[in-house]
Each structure stands twice: as C-alpha cells, then as structure tokens.
C-alpha cells in the first residue's frame, strides 16, 4: 500500500529538482541585467495599522537587507525574512518570476524596495506587484495566506483586434493547464507555457505563467490559482492580463515575456488527471522515471523504517523555522517589569481600571510602556484562557486600538504590557483637567477613529471581539490626539457570572446597553450603545450620568436630555459651550448627535452596526428615512 502513496510526491519532487537544475543553469549563465520587468501592476498600502507604522519603516531596512542577501548570495528567487525591534516584528516576503535571471531579480527587488516606501508613514504593511516580482511586508506572520478579497484583483490589458473567440479559447486552455499543473510543482509552484493560437495568420502564441508563493501548501496554492484564474473570465479576449492574489500571480500575453526555451514541461502534470492521450515518448520517460523513483522509494522506505519513530514528525518548510514563535505574544520577565515600574510604585501608577492597576514603566532599552497588573479574581476559566486570549489580542493591529506588546505570568500574577499613551484617556480631555481643550475637528476625529476601531473588532478581525466596556476612560489618545481603544478582549477573561455587572448599572443611565444590563443579552450592539453614549459625551462635554444643573432641563441625564432636545428639533443646544461655533458646521453636528441617538435606541436590532456608523459619519447628511427611535429610560427612584 505504501509504495503508491509515496510515489506521487517523490515523482514530483525529482521532476522539480530536474527542472530547477535546468532553470538554475540558465539563470547562473546569465549575469547581465536585461529586463527586470518593473512595470507596476499594483501598490497597496495597509492603512489599517496604527501610528507605529513609521517604526516599521525603520525596521524595514533590516528585513529587506536580509531578503536582498538571500537573492544575491544564495541565488534565491523566493525569500522570506523577519526583523524585530522594540517588540515590533516586520515580516518580509519577496518573489520574482522564475524566468528572470538572478541579476534581473535583484534589480527588480531594488526598485521594489524603494517604491514600497511610497505608502504613508501610518501604513502597517504594504504589497507591491511588478510584472517581474512581488514584494510585501507586514507586522504579523501571514505567509500562509492564499487569498484576500480586499486585495486579489485583475488587470486587463488592451483589447485585441484579432479573432477573439479563438484567442479566448486558447487563453482558457493555457490557464486551465496552468491551474492544474502549478500547484503540483511542489516547492516552487511555478509554471510557464507557450500555446499556439490555432489558425492564426502570423503564428500567434499565448505566453502564460502562474506562480504561488513558496510558503503556501499545495492546497493553498490551488485555492489561490483557482480564484486568480476565475478572475480572467472578464478579459479572455484581451491581448494580455495579470491576475493576482496574496499567494499567487498569473499572467498571459500574446507577446513573449520570457524566452521560448524557458517554458515548463507541464504535460506530465496534466496526464496525472488522465485527461490527455499518452504518446510513446511520455510512456518511456514515465517508465524510466518510475523505475528510478521506485528504487529511490525503496531506499527511502528503508531509511524511514530504520529511523527512530520520534523523528518522523513533520518538519516545517526550510526558512519557516522559528517564525510561528513570533506570532505568540512576547513574554516579559517579571523582574524587568518590576524594575521598570519601580516595584509597581504608586508614583508610577497611571490609574485603576476595571481589570487592574496600570503603571508607567520604562524598560531597560528606554522604551516606555504601560504595565497592567490584572486583578481579575483567579478562576479556572481565566487560567485556561489567559494564554489563548492574550495571543489573540496581541495579534490585533489597528491604529485605533491600543497595541498589546506582550505579557508576563508569575505564579498567580498576570501582567499585560501595552504601548504607552502619553496623553492618557479621553475623559480627562472632556471632564477633567484638560476640559474644553479639544476643538471640533479633534472631537470629530475621535468619534470617527473610535468607530473604526470598533468596526475592526466587530467585523474585520478574524474573531469577533465584543468590547463590553466602551467608555471615555477606555479611549486613550495618542500624540496626535487620535483615539485608541484600550482593554478590548479582556472581558472574556471574566468569570461567566460576572461578565455583565448589573450593579455597575443600577441607578444610573450608564454606558451599558439596557438589554445587556438587565438580561445579560450580549451582542456587538451593546458596544454600539456604549459608543453612542460616548458620542453624546464628546459633543456635549458632559458626563452621561451627571445631572444637568440649572435651566429647564434640570434633573435630566445626558441621554434623556439629548432625546428631548432632538424631539423638539433643538438638539444643537447640546453642544459643549467651550466649542467655537465658527469651527463646526451645524448640520454636521446635528447629524452626529442623531447618529449618537441611533446607536442608543432601545431595540438592539435596529441600532446600526459599527461599519454603518463609519459610513454615516462620512456621508453628507442622514437620509430622510433614518430617524432615531426612543432610547429606553430606566426610572430612577
Ligand atoms: C533605509 O533604506 C532607505 C532606502 O534604501 C534609506 O534611504 C535609509 O537611509 C535607510 N535607513 C537606515 C536607517 O538605514
Ligand atoms: C513612488 O513615488 C515616486 C516619487 O513620487 C514615483 O516616481 C513612483 O512611481 C512611485 N512608485 C509607486 C510604485 O507608486
Ligand atoms: C535559451 O535561449 C536564449 C536565447 O533566447 C539563449 O541565449 C540561451 O542560451 C538558451 N538557453 C538554453 C539552455 O538553451
């Protein structure tokens, strides 16, 4: 039984080595730069990061230097590299089309390494595709990512004038062949074909290539190639097109972009499907290779058989070793954190949050961090989930979310280390010492940024995270007064029965959505509610639970007051007196108050989602049919 199972991969393996050898001998012969093919297909900047993107650019040189060395010194056409500084990892990946010489590959890299820096300094990663090569960097390890709907795309070339139906069917044939063969080209996932267009007057050919990044699995490569080839359907009659996704690149053209002798013999890979007829040559090659493979198989089987069992474990692919480690949070040494915070001294204490005390710490390398000592009561659940939760949170990267740098466990103590925000939290700017110091533009940016951060947690991160405790003290401000939401993900560590604290809610119209406070019904709409309260606080400069003093509205909480004013059409009077009326557009402010009221509607179902809120904030006015309904006021004795 085993021979049959082993034969297939081995066959591919040796065939691939054989191909590589041929390819390699051409490549090393050709040391002169002819054409690095740096025609731009696409530059894409990941703007979902935080301001630390600029740090990444500094570290890039190191990552890129490593990539370049691998191409130059090891004649590689595919390389990955990583560098870490100040707990900020930067992962780089580079690939050039296999038909390029090493000199051209290096030239393509050099152009890409400069141009990929065109992204703004906030960019948290970037991808740059040229015809000849592909360079990308990012802050988390995503080498196994095959497709992303936000990124995969096609670029259709010029319309052809020749008979388009014959062309289309030839292109389709070439793409189908590449689709079948490329994922089977184990190790380098690359194939190039030249297919004559039947009955074309001047001997027209379709030149086509497909390539996956070397860190994908065979099925990952197949997934990517499937989606890339499906995209070609819209432009099969064009003279050239490129389709790409995170893990692969495909291109065809009626003009040659690689030499005729650089095509890949993909026939054996197509035959595996039993689709085309055998010819004699194929049979002979098949038998010869089959025999060689069989003998080698026997040797390898013998080798495996005499080896101890332990070593049969799957070993990660070449360069991948050590990378998966980085995805886990950085573990800090307890003693280091203790000395960084002067033994958790009160002078270093920044505040006391729902989950524990936060201290300002200065690490040995000079980096200032926020150190949060969790005081969540020990529970089995917490012990079990701490590590996985922290791993999850430390992989959340968004410019409007506070970054978790790492953690520390010592005995029963659990500590989280976050990036430090000099300006501290929003409540101080609204109600504290700095009251009245935020202008309208800054308030608007905070409203929008907070909505974006929540959208990411609810809808864009691969696990939905409900914050459960959105309030002004949990919204920190960076040096540019951009908001960053703190403490997300932690609520899941609370014991089940404590996860909604009705006591905190009692007697006040707080941040907590009524259905959650009263019945423990939790959905992301509970965050939407709290967000709506925060919006009203930002606009009015008033605490939600502070009774208004003086005037007709005496004895009303913020939400009640906002609703009443809205009903009378006078909600503009809610605006903070310290704001200069020349600074803001009245209609815009009214719209945002209405958005706040939409978020705090009694029925969770009809509250907008956070991505809808982002859309509403950015569009002109609210549509006629969008009218907030009444919030739920709980009677207070
Ligand atoms: C990093 O590389 C860029 C472009 O190659 C260069 O302009 C810059 O000076 C380098 N920075 C450092 C710190 O080496
Ligand atoms: C990067 O910026 C330079 C200078 O503005 C420009 O010439 C170049 O085309 C840009 N590259 C990309 C890939 O956008
Ligand atoms: C492939 O063709 C090019 C010319 O197009 C030639 O210079 C090169 O030597 C050829 N390589 C082989 C291995 O035949």
PDB file of N, CA and C in Angstrom, residues 48-52 124 358 369-372 390 392-406 416-422 424-425 449-450 453-454 456-457 465 467 473-478 482-490:
ATOM      1  N   UNK A  48      -4.740  49.984   7.775  1.00  0.00           N
ATOM      2  CA  UNK A  48      -5.457  49.589   8.984  1.00  0.00           C
ATOM      3  C   UNK A  48      -4.577  49.516  10.210  1.00  0.00           C
ATOM      4  N   UNK A  49      -3.391  50.050  10.110  1.00  0.00           N
ATOM      5  CA  UNK A  49      -2.482  49.906  11.237  1.00  0.00           C
ATOM      6  C   UNK A  49      -2.608  51.058  12.220  1.00  0.00           C
ATOM      7  N   UNK A  50      -1.629  51.188  13.082  1.00  0.00           N
ATOM      8  CA  UNK A  50      -1.614  52.342  13.968  1.00  0.00           C
ATOM      9  C   UNK A  50      -0.380  53.168  13.630  1.00  0.00           C
ATOM     10  N   UNK A  51      -0.121  54.174  14.441  1.00  0.00           N
ATOM     11  CA  UNK A  51       0.961  55.085  14.089  1.00  0.00           C
ATOM     12  C   UNK A  51       2.333  54.447  14.122  1.00  0.00           C
ATOM     13  N   UNK A  52       2.418  53.273  14.721  1.00  0.00           N
ATOM     14  CA  UNK A  52       3.707  52.612  14.782  1.00  0.00           C
ATOM     15  C   UNK A  52       4.225  52.209  13.414  1.00  0.00           C
ATOM     16  N   UNK A 124       0.741  50.027   7.814  1.00  0.00           N
ATOM     17  CA  UNK A 124       1.132  48.946   8.701  1.00  0.00           C
ATOM     18  C   UNK A 124       1.649  47.755   7.919  1.00  0.00           C
ATOM     19  N   UNK A 358      -2.818  50.123  36.390  1.00  0.00           N
ATOM     20  CA  UNK A 358      -1.899  50.343  35.281  1.00  0.00           C
ATOM     21  C   UNK A 358      -0.746  51.219  35.746  1.00  0.00           C
ATOM     22  N   UNK A 369       6.405  51.913  28.474  1.00  0.00           N
ATOM     23  CA  UNK A 369       5.249  51.045  28.250  1.00  0.00           C
ATOM     24  C   UNK A 369       4.226  51.231  29.367  1.00  0.00           C
ATOM     25  N   UNK A 370       3.027  50.766  29.121  1.00  0.00           N
ATOM     26  CA  UNK A 370       2.010  50.745  30.171  1.00  0.00           C
ATOM     27  C   UNK A 370       1.898  49.306  30.661  1.00  0.00           C
ATOM     28  N   UNK A 371       2.050  49.122  31.947  1.00  0.00           N
ATOM     29  CA  UNK A 371       2.056  47.780  32.522  1.00  0.00           C
ATOM     30  C   UNK A 371       0.772  47.588  33.328  1.00  0.00           C
ATOM     31  N   UNK A 372      -0.027  46.635  32.914  1.00  0.00           N
ATOM     32  CA  UNK A 372      -1.300  46.421  33.583  1.00  0.00           C
ATOM     33  C   UNK A 372      -1.252  45.138  34.405  1.00  0.00           C
ATOM     34  N   UNK A 390      -4.584  36.202  25.279  1.00  0.00           N
ATOM     35  CA  UNK A 390      -3.503  37.163  25.099  1.00  0.00           C
ATOM     36  C   UNK A 390      -2.880  37.007  23.713  1.00  0.00           C
ATOM     37  N   UNK A 392      -4.424  36.058  21.125  1.00  0.00           N
ATOM     38  CA  UNK A 392      -5.393  36.654  20.200  1.00  0.00           C
ATOM     39  C   UNK A 392      -5.252  38.178  20.185  1.00  0.00           C
ATOM     40  N   UNK A 393      -5.273  38.767  21.390  1.00  0.00           N
ATOM     41  CA  UNK A 393      -5.230  40.229  21.468  1.00  0.00           C
ATOM     42  C   UNK A 393      -3.934  40.763  20.880  1.00  0.00           C
ATOM     43  N   UNK A 394      -2.842  40.041  21.092  1.00  0.00           N
ATOM     44  CA  UNK A 394      -1.574  40.599  20.624  1.00  0.00           C
ATOM     45  C   UNK A 394      -1.471  40.521  19.107  1.00  0.00           C
ATOM     46  N   UNK A 395      -2.386  39.840  18.470  1.00  0.00           N
ATOM     47  CA  UNK A 395      -2.386  39.825  17.008  1.00  0.00           C
ATOM     48  C   UNK A 395      -3.347  40.838  16.409  1.00  0.00           C
ATOM     49  N   UNK A 396      -3.996  41.624  17.265  1.00  0.00           N
ATOM     50  CA  UNK A 396      -4.895  42.670  16.770  1.00  0.00           C
ATOM     51  C   UNK A 396      -4.069  43.918  16.494  1.00  0.00           C
ATOM     52  N   UNK A 397      -4.022  44.320  15.254  1.00  0.00           N
ATOM     53  CA  UNK A 397      -3.270  45.519  14.901  1.00  0.00           C
ATOM     54  C   UNK A 397      -4.179  46.490  14.195  1.00  0.00           C
ATOM     55  N   UNK A 398      -4.453  47.598  14.825  1.00  0.00           N
ATOM     56  CA  UNK A 398      -5.253  48.626  14.167  1.00  0.00           C
ATOM     57  C   UNK A 398      -4.874  49.945  14.788  1.00  0.00           C
ATOM     58  N   UNK A 399      -4.859  50.987  13.979  1.00  0.00           N
ATOM     59  CA  UNK A 399      -4.349  52.241  14.513  1.00  0.00           C
ATOM     60  C   UNK A 399      -5.255  52.829  15.584  1.00  0.00           C
ATOM     61  N   UNK A 400      -6.490  52.372  15.662  1.00  0.00           N
ATOM     62  CA  UNK A 400      -7.380  52.889  16.697  1.00  0.00           C
ATOM     63  C   UNK A 400      -7.570  51.920  17.853  1.00  0.00           C
ATOM     64  N   UNK A 401      -6.645  50.993  17.972  1.00  0.00           N
ATOM     65  CA  UNK A 401      -6.700  50.049  19.086  1.00  0.00           C
ATOM     66  C   UNK A 401      -5.330  50.038  19.764  1.00  0.00           C
ATOM     67  N   UNK A 402      -5.339  50.084  21.073  1.00  0.00           N
ATOM     68  CA  UNK A 402      -4.074  50.077  21.799  1.00  0.00           C
ATOM     69  C   UNK A 402      -3.388  48.734  21.577  1.00  0.00           C
ATOM     70  N   UNK A 403      -2.104  48.788  21.289  1.00  0.00           N
ATOM     71  CA  UNK A 403      -1.386  47.575  20.960  1.00  0.00           C
ATOM     72  C   UNK A 403      -0.898  46.861  22.216  1.00  0.00           C
ATOM     73  N   UNK A 404      -1.176  45.574  22.257  1.00  0.00           N
ATOM     74  CA  UNK A 404      -0.643  44.748  23.344  1.00  0.00           C
ATOM     75  C   UNK A 404       0.742  44.284  22.924  1.00  0.00           C
ATOM     76  N   UNK A 405       1.747  44.612  23.717  1.00  0.00           N
ATOM     77  CA  UNK A 405       3.105  44.257  23.324  1.00  0.00           C
ATOM     78  C   UNK A 405       3.488  42.872  23.824  1.00  0.00           C
ATOM     79  N   UNK A 406       2.945  42.503  24.977  1.00  0.00           N
ATOM     80  CA  UNK A 406       3.322  41.198  25.494  1.00  0.00           C
ATOM     81  C   UNK A 406       2.712  40.963  26.855  1.00  0.00           C
ATOM     82  N   UNK A 416      -0.082  42.419  31.731  1.00  0.00           N
ATOM     83  CA  UNK A 416      -0.103  42.716  30.298  1.00  0.00           C
ATOM     84  C   UNK A 416       0.704  43.989  30.055  1.00  0.00           C
ATOM     85  N   UNK A 417       1.460  43.980  28.975  1.00  0.00           N
ATOM     86  CA  UNK A 417       2.276  45.151  28.657  1.00  0.00           C
ATOM     87  C   UNK A 417       1.749  45.776  27.368  1.00  0.00           C
ATOM     88  N   UNK A 418       1.368  47.044  27.470  1.00  0.00           N
ATOM     89  CA  UNK A 418       0.784  47.759  26.327  1.00  0.00           C
ATOM     90  C   UNK A 418       1.685  48.902  25.880  1.00  0.00           C
ATOM     91  N   UNK A 419       1.415  49.394  24.674  1.00  0.00           N
ATOM     92  CA  UNK A 419       2.097  50.618  24.255  1.00  0.00           C
ATOM     93  C   UNK A 419       1.607  51.749  25.165  1.00  0.00           C
ATOM     94  N   UNK A 420       2.480  52.709  25.383  1.00  0.00           N
ATOM     95  CA  UNK A 420       2.178  53.782  26.334  1.00  0.00           C
ATOM     96  C   UNK A 420       1.620  54.990  25.602  1.00  0.00           C
ATOM     97  N   UNK A 421       0.547  55.549  26.140  1.00  0.00           N
ATOM     98  CA  UNK A 421      -0.065  56.733  25.533  1.00  0.00           C
ATOM     99  C   UNK A 421       0.173  57.922  26.452  1.00  0.00           C
ATOM    100  N   UNK A 422       1.034  58.795  26.019  1.00  0.00           N
ATOM    101  CA  UNK A 422       1.420  59.962  26.812  1.00  0.00           C
ATOM    102  C   UNK A 422       0.201  60.791  27.241  1.00  0.00           C
ATOM    103  N   UNK A 424      -2.838  60.025  27.794  1.00  0.00           N
ATOM    104  CA  UNK A 424      -3.841  59.301  28.597  1.00  0.00           C
ATOM    105  C   UNK A 424      -5.233  59.342  27.988  1.00  0.00           C
ATOM    106  N   UNK A 425      -6.259  59.334  28.839  1.00  0.00           N
ATOM    107  CA  UNK A 425      -7.568  58.973  28.297  1.00  0.00           C
ATOM    108  C   UNK A 425      -8.486  60.155  27.998  1.00  0.00           C
ATOM    109  N   UNK A 449     -12.521  57.772  14.611  1.00  0.00           N
ATOM    110  CA  UNK A 449     -11.482  56.777  14.886  1.00  0.00           C
ATOM    111  C   UNK A 449     -11.983  55.675  15.817  1.00  0.00           C
ATOM    112  N   UNK A 450     -12.749  56.062  16.824  1.00  0.00           N
ATOM    113  CA  UNK A 450     -13.285  55.064  17.750  1.00  0.00           C
ATOM    114  C   UNK A 450     -14.230  54.123  16.999  1.00  0.00           C
ATOM    115  N   UNK A 453     -12.104  51.675  15.064  1.00  0.00           N
ATOM    116  CA  UNK A 453     -11.513  50.653  15.928  1.00  0.00           C
ATOM    117  C   UNK A 453     -12.536  49.584  16.283  1.00  0.00           C
ATOM    118  N   UNK A 454     -13.750  50.023  16.611  1.00  0.00           N
ATOM    119  CA  UNK A 454     -14.800  49.055  16.957  1.00  0.00           C
ATOM    120  C   UNK A 454     -15.215  48.230  15.748  1.00  0.00           C
ATOM    121  N   UNK A 456     -13.330  47.308  13.416  1.00  0.00           N
ATOM    122  CA  UNK A 456     -12.302  46.286  13.248  1.00  0.00           C
ATOM    123  C   UNK A 456     -12.551  45.115  14.200  1.00  0.00           C
ATOM    124  N   UNK A 457     -12.819  45.446  15.458  1.00  0.00           N
ATOM    125  CA  UNK A 457     -13.048  44.380  16.448  1.00  0.00           C
ATOM    126  C   UNK A 457     -14.283  43.546  16.106  1.00  0.00           C
ATOM    127  N   UNK A 465     -14.669  40.356  18.341  1.00  0.00           N
ATOM    128  CA  UNK A 465     -14.411  40.715  19.736  1.00  0.00           C
ATOM    129  C   UNK A 465     -15.412  41.781  20.147  1.00  0.00           C
ATOM    130  N   UNK A 467     -16.306  44.401  22.953  1.00  0.00           N
ATOM    131  CA  UNK A 467     -15.506  45.050  23.987  1.00  0.00           C
ATOM    132  C   UNK A 467     -16.174  44.983  25.364  1.00  0.00           C
ATOM    133  N   UNK A 473     -13.004  56.568  29.621  1.00  0.00           N
ATOM    134  CA  UNK A 473     -11.715  56.237  30.241  1.00  0.00           C
ATOM    135  C   UNK A 473     -10.998  55.122  29.487  1.00  0.00           C
ATOM    136  N   UNK A 474     -11.715  54.404  28.648  1.00  0.00           N
ATOM    137  CA  UNK A 474     -11.088  53.326  27.889  1.00  0.00           C
ATOM    138  C   UNK A 474     -10.673  53.770  26.496  1.00  0.00           C
ATOM    139  N   UNK A 475     -10.865  55.042  26.205  1.00  0.00           N
ATOM    140  CA  UNK A 475     -10.415  55.548  24.908  1.00  0.00           C
ATOM    141  C   UNK A 475      -9.195  56.432  25.174  1.00  0.00           C
ATOM    142  N   UNK A 476      -8.043  55.934  24.774  1.00  0.00           N
ATOM    143  CA  UNK A 476      -6.807  56.683  25.015  1.00  0.00           C
ATOM    144  C   UNK A 476      -6.502  57.551  23.796  1.00  0.00           C
ATOM    145  N   UNK A 477      -5.691  58.565  24.002  1.00  0.00           N
ATOM    146  CA  UNK A 477      -5.354  59.458  22.892  1.00  0.00           C
ATOM    147  C   UNK A 477      -3.847  59.427  22.658  1.00  0.00           C
ATOM    148  N   UNK A 478      -3.468  59.348  21.397  1.00  0.00           N
ATOM    149  CA  UNK A 478      -2.029  59.343  21.113  1.00  0.00           C
ATOM    150  C   UNK A 478      -1.535  60.781  20.948  1.00  0.00           C
ATOM    151  N   UNK A 482      -5.305  61.174  18.301  1.00  0.00           N
ATOM    152  CA  UNK A 482      -6.119  60.157  17.635  1.00  0.00           C
ATOM    153  C   UNK A 482      -6.505  59.118  18.691  1.00  0.00           C
ATOM    154  N   UNK A 483      -7.731  58.592  18.612  1.00  0.00           N
ATOM    155  CA  UNK A 483      -8.175  57.678  19.667  1.00  0.00           C
ATOM    156  C   UNK A 483      -7.626  56.263  19.495  1.00  0.00           C
ATOM    157  N   UNK A 484      -7.418  55.629  20.618  1.00  0.00           N
ATOM    158  CA  UNK A 484      -7.045  54.208  20.622  1.00  0.00           C
ATOM    159  C   UNK A 484      -7.825  53.537  21.734  1.00  0.00           C
ATOM    160  N   UNK A 485      -8.581  52.537  21.371  1.00  0.00           N
ATOM    161  CA  UNK A 485      -9.418  51.855  22.353  1.00  0.00           C
ATOM    162  C   UNK A 485      -8.561  50.893  23.169  1.00  0.00           C
ATOM    163  N   UNK A 486      -8.729  50.945  24.487  1.00  0.00           N
ATOM    164  CA  UNK A 486      -7.947  50.079  25.370  1.00  0.00           C
ATOM    165  C   UNK A 486      -8.824  48.957  25.928  1.00  0.00           C
ATOM    166  N   UNK A 487      -8.174  47.948  26.465  1.00  0.00           N
ATOM    167  CA  UNK A 487      -8.849  46.892  27.236  1.00  0.00           C
ATOM    168  C   UNK A 487      -9.771  45.966  26.449  1.00  0.00           C
ATOM    169  N   UNK A 488      -9.652  45.945  25.130  1.00  0.00           N
ATOM    170  CA  UNK A 488     -10.516  45.026  24.391  1.00  0.00           C
ATOM    171  C   UNK A 488     -10.036  43.591  24.595  1.00  0.00           C
ATOM    172  N   UNK A 489     -10.978  42.681  24.559  1.00  0.00           N
ATOM    173  CA  UNK A 489     -10.625  41.269  24.677  1.00  0.00           C
ATOM    174  C   UNK A 489     -10.536  40.781  26.113  1.00  0.00           C
ATOM    175  N   UNK A 490     -10.398  41.706  27.053  1.00  0.00           N
ATOM    176  CA  UNK A 490     -10.189  41.263  28.430  1.00  0.00           C
ATOM    177  C   UNK A 490     -11.465  40.742  29.078  1.00  0.00           C
TER     178      UNK A 490
END
